[in-house]
């Protein structure tokens, strides 16, 4: 892993974006993957609409936000102006926010419990459309972290598909900060294979190269693009 990602990002936003894209492409080629298989989600949480607009001007159109309310303050106008924007919810979703989340987000990466599956299915029935869905897996089995447990993932996916009629595109994880991420990436990849899922959302600023080597199809990068968060 390179250490320059740990340093405060330098250069213009466009340069940093270019560097991340190039790093993804290099990591992909190292393991015989086509760079086009990996989509970059630029995580814009805490950064304002101006920063997002600068990223759009530099050619980035896929973004990630942690909170429904924060995204609602930033993205509706941008989405109106840029139809191709692809907005991902990567933070926990409360069931009372499902309607708002479905109205704004194109992808929800944090489906992790039956109550939420039911609320999403109800919303889909009411509105006739749903965002694309990823199931979050708590690969480190950390009590404070969201996500279904690895051993429950197969059962939960079956529940989503058969009981609630939800189409799930892939799995997402956030490895524990103090552990080798590769172990968690490998586990998530295996769970996806076992369950016939093609999508793998894994890898952040400090470990996205490794995630690409382990099969990520979506990487979620904030700091390396937008700089440190306040
Ligand atoms: C904040 C966040 C990221 C981006 O983290 P960086 O280290 O800034 O790249 C990715 N995924 C999730 C779920 C996050 O909350």
PDB file of N, CA, C and O in Angstrom, residues 80-108:
ATOM      1  N   UNK A  80     -30.896  18.003 -10.484  1.00  0.00           N
ATOM      2  CA  UNK A  80     -31.723  18.636 -11.504  1.00  0.00           C
ATOM      3  C   UNK A  80     -30.864  19.078 -12.687  1.00  0.00           C
ATOM      4  O   UNK A  80     -31.226  18.888 -13.841  1.00  0.00           O
ATOM      5  N   UNK A  81     -29.699  19.629 -12.362  1.00  0.00           N
ATOM      6  CA  UNK A  81     -28.818  20.163 -13.403  1.00  0.00           C
ATOM      7  C   UNK A  81     -28.029  19.062 -14.114  1.00  0.00           C
ATOM      8  O   UNK A  81     -27.603  19.235 -15.252  1.00  0.00           O
ATOM      9  N   UNK A  82     -27.793  17.956 -13.423  1.00  0.00           N
ATOM     10  CA  UNK A  82     -26.967  16.869 -13.993  1.00  0.00           C
ATOM     11  C   UNK A  82     -27.710  15.547 -13.843  1.00  0.00           C
ATOM     12  O   UNK A  82     -27.597  14.874 -12.830  1.00  0.00           O
ATOM     13  N   UNK A  83     -28.474  15.207 -14.863  1.00  0.00           N
ATOM     14  CA  UNK A  83     -29.340  14.020 -14.794  1.00  0.00           C
ATOM     15  C   UNK A  83     -28.550  12.733 -14.549  1.00  0.00           C
ATOM     16  O   UNK A  83     -29.077  11.777 -13.992  1.00  0.00           O
ATOM     17  N   UNK A  84     -27.297  12.702 -14.965  1.00  0.00           N
ATOM     18  CA  UNK A  84     -26.523  11.459 -14.870  1.00  0.00           C
ATOM     19  C   UNK A  84     -25.961  11.211 -13.473  1.00  0.00           C
ATOM     20  O   UNK A  84     -25.399  10.158 -13.213  1.00  0.00           O
ATOM     21  N   UNK A  85     -26.120  12.148 -12.557  1.00  0.00           N
ATOM     22  CA  UNK A  85     -25.584  11.946 -11.202  1.00  0.00           C
ATOM     23  C   UNK A  85     -26.110  10.650 -10.606  1.00  0.00           C
ATOM     24  O   UNK A  85     -27.289  10.332 -10.727  1.00  0.00           O
ATOM     25  N   UNK A  86     -25.225   9.937  -9.945  1.00  0.00           N
ATOM     26  CA  UNK A  86     -25.574   8.658  -9.327  1.00  0.00           C
ATOM     27  C   UNK A  86     -25.229   8.800  -7.848  1.00  0.00           C
ATOM     28  O   UNK A  86     -24.055   8.858  -7.481  1.00  0.00           O
ATOM     29  N   UNK A  87     -26.259   8.890  -7.008  1.00  0.00           N
ATOM     30  CA  UNK A  87     -26.041   9.215  -5.599  1.00  0.00           C
ATOM     31  C   UNK A  87     -26.259   7.994  -4.706  1.00  0.00           C
ATOM     32  O   UNK A  87     -27.313   7.356  -4.758  1.00  0.00           O
ATOM     33  N   UNK A  88     -25.236   7.692  -3.905  1.00  0.00           N
ATOM     34  CA  UNK A  88     -25.253   6.485  -3.064  1.00  0.00           C
ATOM     35  C   UNK A  88     -25.377   6.855  -1.588  1.00  0.00           C
ATOM     36  O   UNK A  88     -24.596   7.675  -1.094  1.00  0.00           O
ATOM     37  N   UNK A  89     -26.299   6.217  -0.881  1.00  0.00           N
ATOM     38  CA  UNK A  89     -26.358   6.350   0.572  1.00  0.00           C
ATOM     39  C   UNK A  89     -25.454   5.280   1.174  1.00  0.00           C
ATOM     40  O   UNK A  89     -25.655   4.085   0.967  1.00  0.00           O
ATOM     41  N   UNK A  90     -24.443   5.733   1.937  1.00  0.00           N
ATOM     42  CA  UNK A  90     -23.468   4.780   2.501  1.00  0.00           C
ATOM     43  C   UNK A  90     -23.479   4.803   4.028  1.00  0.00           C
ATOM     44  O   UNK A  90     -22.654   4.158   4.661  1.00  0.00           O
ATOM     45  N   UNK A  91     -24.408   5.540   4.619  1.00  0.00           N
ATOM     46  CA  UNK A  91     -24.552   5.562   6.070  1.00  0.00           C
ATOM     47  C   UNK A  91     -25.840   4.867   6.481  1.00  0.00           C
ATOM     48  O   UNK A  91     -26.705   4.598   5.644  1.00  0.00           O
ATOM     49  N   UNK A  92     -25.980   4.598   7.775  1.00  0.00           N
ATOM     50  CA  UNK A  92     -27.162   3.879   8.278  1.00  0.00           C
ATOM     51  C   UNK A  92     -28.456   4.594   7.923  1.00  0.00           C
ATOM     52  O   UNK A  92     -28.506   5.822   7.905  1.00  0.00           O
ATOM     53  N   UNK A  93     -29.491   3.812   7.648  1.00  0.00           N
ATOM     54  CA  UNK A  93     -30.791   4.373   7.258  1.00  0.00           C
ATOM     55  C   UNK A  93     -31.853   3.988   8.282  1.00  0.00           C
ATOM     56  O   UNK A  93     -32.076   2.808   8.543  1.00  0.00           O
ATOM     57  N   UNK A  94     -32.492   5.005   8.870  1.00  0.00           N
ATOM     58  CA  UNK A  94     -33.621   4.775   9.778  1.00  0.00           C
ATOM     59  C   UNK A  94     -34.879   4.541   8.945  1.00  0.00           C
ATOM     60  O   UNK A  94     -35.040   5.153   7.892  1.00  0.00           O
ATOM     61  N   UNK A  95     -35.766   3.704   9.452  1.00  0.00           N
ATOM     62  CA  UNK A  95     -36.961   3.398   8.655  1.00  0.00           C
ATOM     63  C   UNK A  95     -37.834   4.644   8.424  1.00  0.00           C
ATOM     64  O   UNK A  95     -38.468   4.747   7.384  1.00  0.00           O
ATOM     65  N   UNK A  96     -37.811   5.606   9.361  1.00  0.00           N
ATOM     66  CA  UNK A  96     -38.640   6.807   9.154  1.00  0.00           C
ATOM     67  C   UNK A  96     -38.067   7.746   8.092  1.00  0.00           C
ATOM     68  O   UNK A  96     -38.675   8.744   7.743  1.00  0.00           O
ATOM     69  N   UNK A  97     -36.875   7.419   7.587  1.00  0.00           N
ATOM     70  CA  UNK A  97     -36.258   8.229   6.523  1.00  0.00           C
ATOM     71  C   UNK A  97     -36.292   7.514   5.163  1.00  0.00           C
ATOM     72  O   UNK A  97     -35.740   8.007   4.177  1.00  0.00           O
ATOM     73  N   UNK A  98     -36.945   6.362   5.123  1.00  0.00           N
ATOM     74  CA  UNK A  98     -36.907   5.549   3.901  1.00  0.00           C
ATOM     75  C   UNK A  98     -37.525   6.274   2.705  1.00  0.00           C
ATOM     76  O   UNK A  98     -36.973   6.269   1.608  1.00  0.00           O
ATOM     77  N   UNK A  99     -38.661   6.930   2.950  1.00  0.00           N
ATOM     78  CA  UNK A  99     -39.344   7.602   1.850  1.00  0.00           C
ATOM     79  C   UNK A  99     -38.445   8.697   1.259  1.00  0.00           C
ATOM     80  O   UNK A  99     -38.276   8.791   0.037  1.00  0.00           O
ATOM     81  N   UNK A 100     -37.865   9.522   2.134  1.00  0.00           N
ATOM     82  CA  UNK A 100     -36.984  10.601   1.677  1.00  0.00           C
ATOM     83  C   UNK A 100     -35.749  10.037   0.978  1.00  0.00           C
ATOM     84  O   UNK A 100     -35.305  10.556  -0.047  1.00  0.00           O
ATOM     85  N   UNK A 101     -35.183   8.984   1.547  1.00  0.00           N
ATOM     86  CA  UNK A 101     -33.980   8.389   0.956  1.00  0.00           C
ATOM     87  C   UNK A 101     -34.273   7.848  -0.437  1.00  0.00           C
ATOM     88  O   UNK A 101     -33.484   8.040  -1.362  1.00  0.00           O
ATOM     89  N   UNK A 102     -35.420   7.201  -0.579  1.00  0.00           N
ATOM     90  CA  UNK A 102     -35.764   6.628  -1.883  1.00  0.00           C
ATOM     91  C   UNK A 102     -36.030   7.704  -2.927  1.00  0.00           C
ATOM     92  O   UNK A 102     -35.821   7.494  -4.113  1.00  0.00           O
ATOM     93  N   UNK A 103     -36.494   8.869  -2.465  1.00  0.00           N
ATOM     94  CA  UNK A 103     -36.772   9.953  -3.403  1.00  0.00           C
ATOM     95  C   UNK A 103     -35.494  10.580  -3.942  1.00  0.00           C
ATOM     96  O   UNK A 103     -35.465  11.110  -5.041  1.00  0.00           O
ATOM     97  N   UNK A 104     -34.411  10.514  -3.160  1.00  0.00           N
ATOM     98  CA  UNK A 104     -33.187  11.223  -3.547  1.00  0.00           C
ATOM     99  C   UNK A 104     -32.070  10.306  -4.047  1.00  0.00           C
ATOM    100  O   UNK A 104     -31.360  10.643  -4.995  1.00  0.00           O
ATOM    101  N   UNK A 105     -31.905   9.161  -3.410  1.00  0.00           N
ATOM    102  CA  UNK A 105     -30.736   8.317  -3.707  1.00  0.00           C
ATOM    103  C   UNK A 105     -31.011   7.334  -4.846  1.00  0.00           C
ATOM    104  O   UNK A 105     -32.112   6.815  -4.992  1.00  0.00           O
ATOM    105  N   UNK A 106     -29.971   7.081  -5.629  1.00  0.00           N
ATOM    106  CA  UNK A 106     -30.046   6.086  -6.704  1.00  0.00           C
ATOM    107  C   UNK A 106     -29.647   4.706  -6.205  1.00  0.00           C
ATOM    108  O   UNK A 106     -30.025   3.691  -6.790  1.00  0.00           O
ATOM    109  N   UNK A 107     -28.840   4.690  -5.143  1.00  0.00           N
ATOM    110  CA  UNK A 107     -28.359   3.429  -4.577  1.00  0.00           C
ATOM    111  C   UNK A 107     -28.387   3.555  -3.057  1.00  0.00           C
ATOM    112  O   UNK A 107     -27.992   4.593  -2.516  1.00  0.00           O
ATOM    113  N   UNK A 108     -28.858   2.511  -2.377  1.00  0.00           N
ATOM    114  CA  UNK A 108     -28.753   2.441  -0.917  1.00  0.00           C
ATOM    115  C   UNK A 108     -27.851   1.252  -0.599  1.00  0.00           C
ATOM    116  O   UNK A 108     -28.152   0.116  -0.970  1.00  0.00           O
TER     117      UNK A 108
END
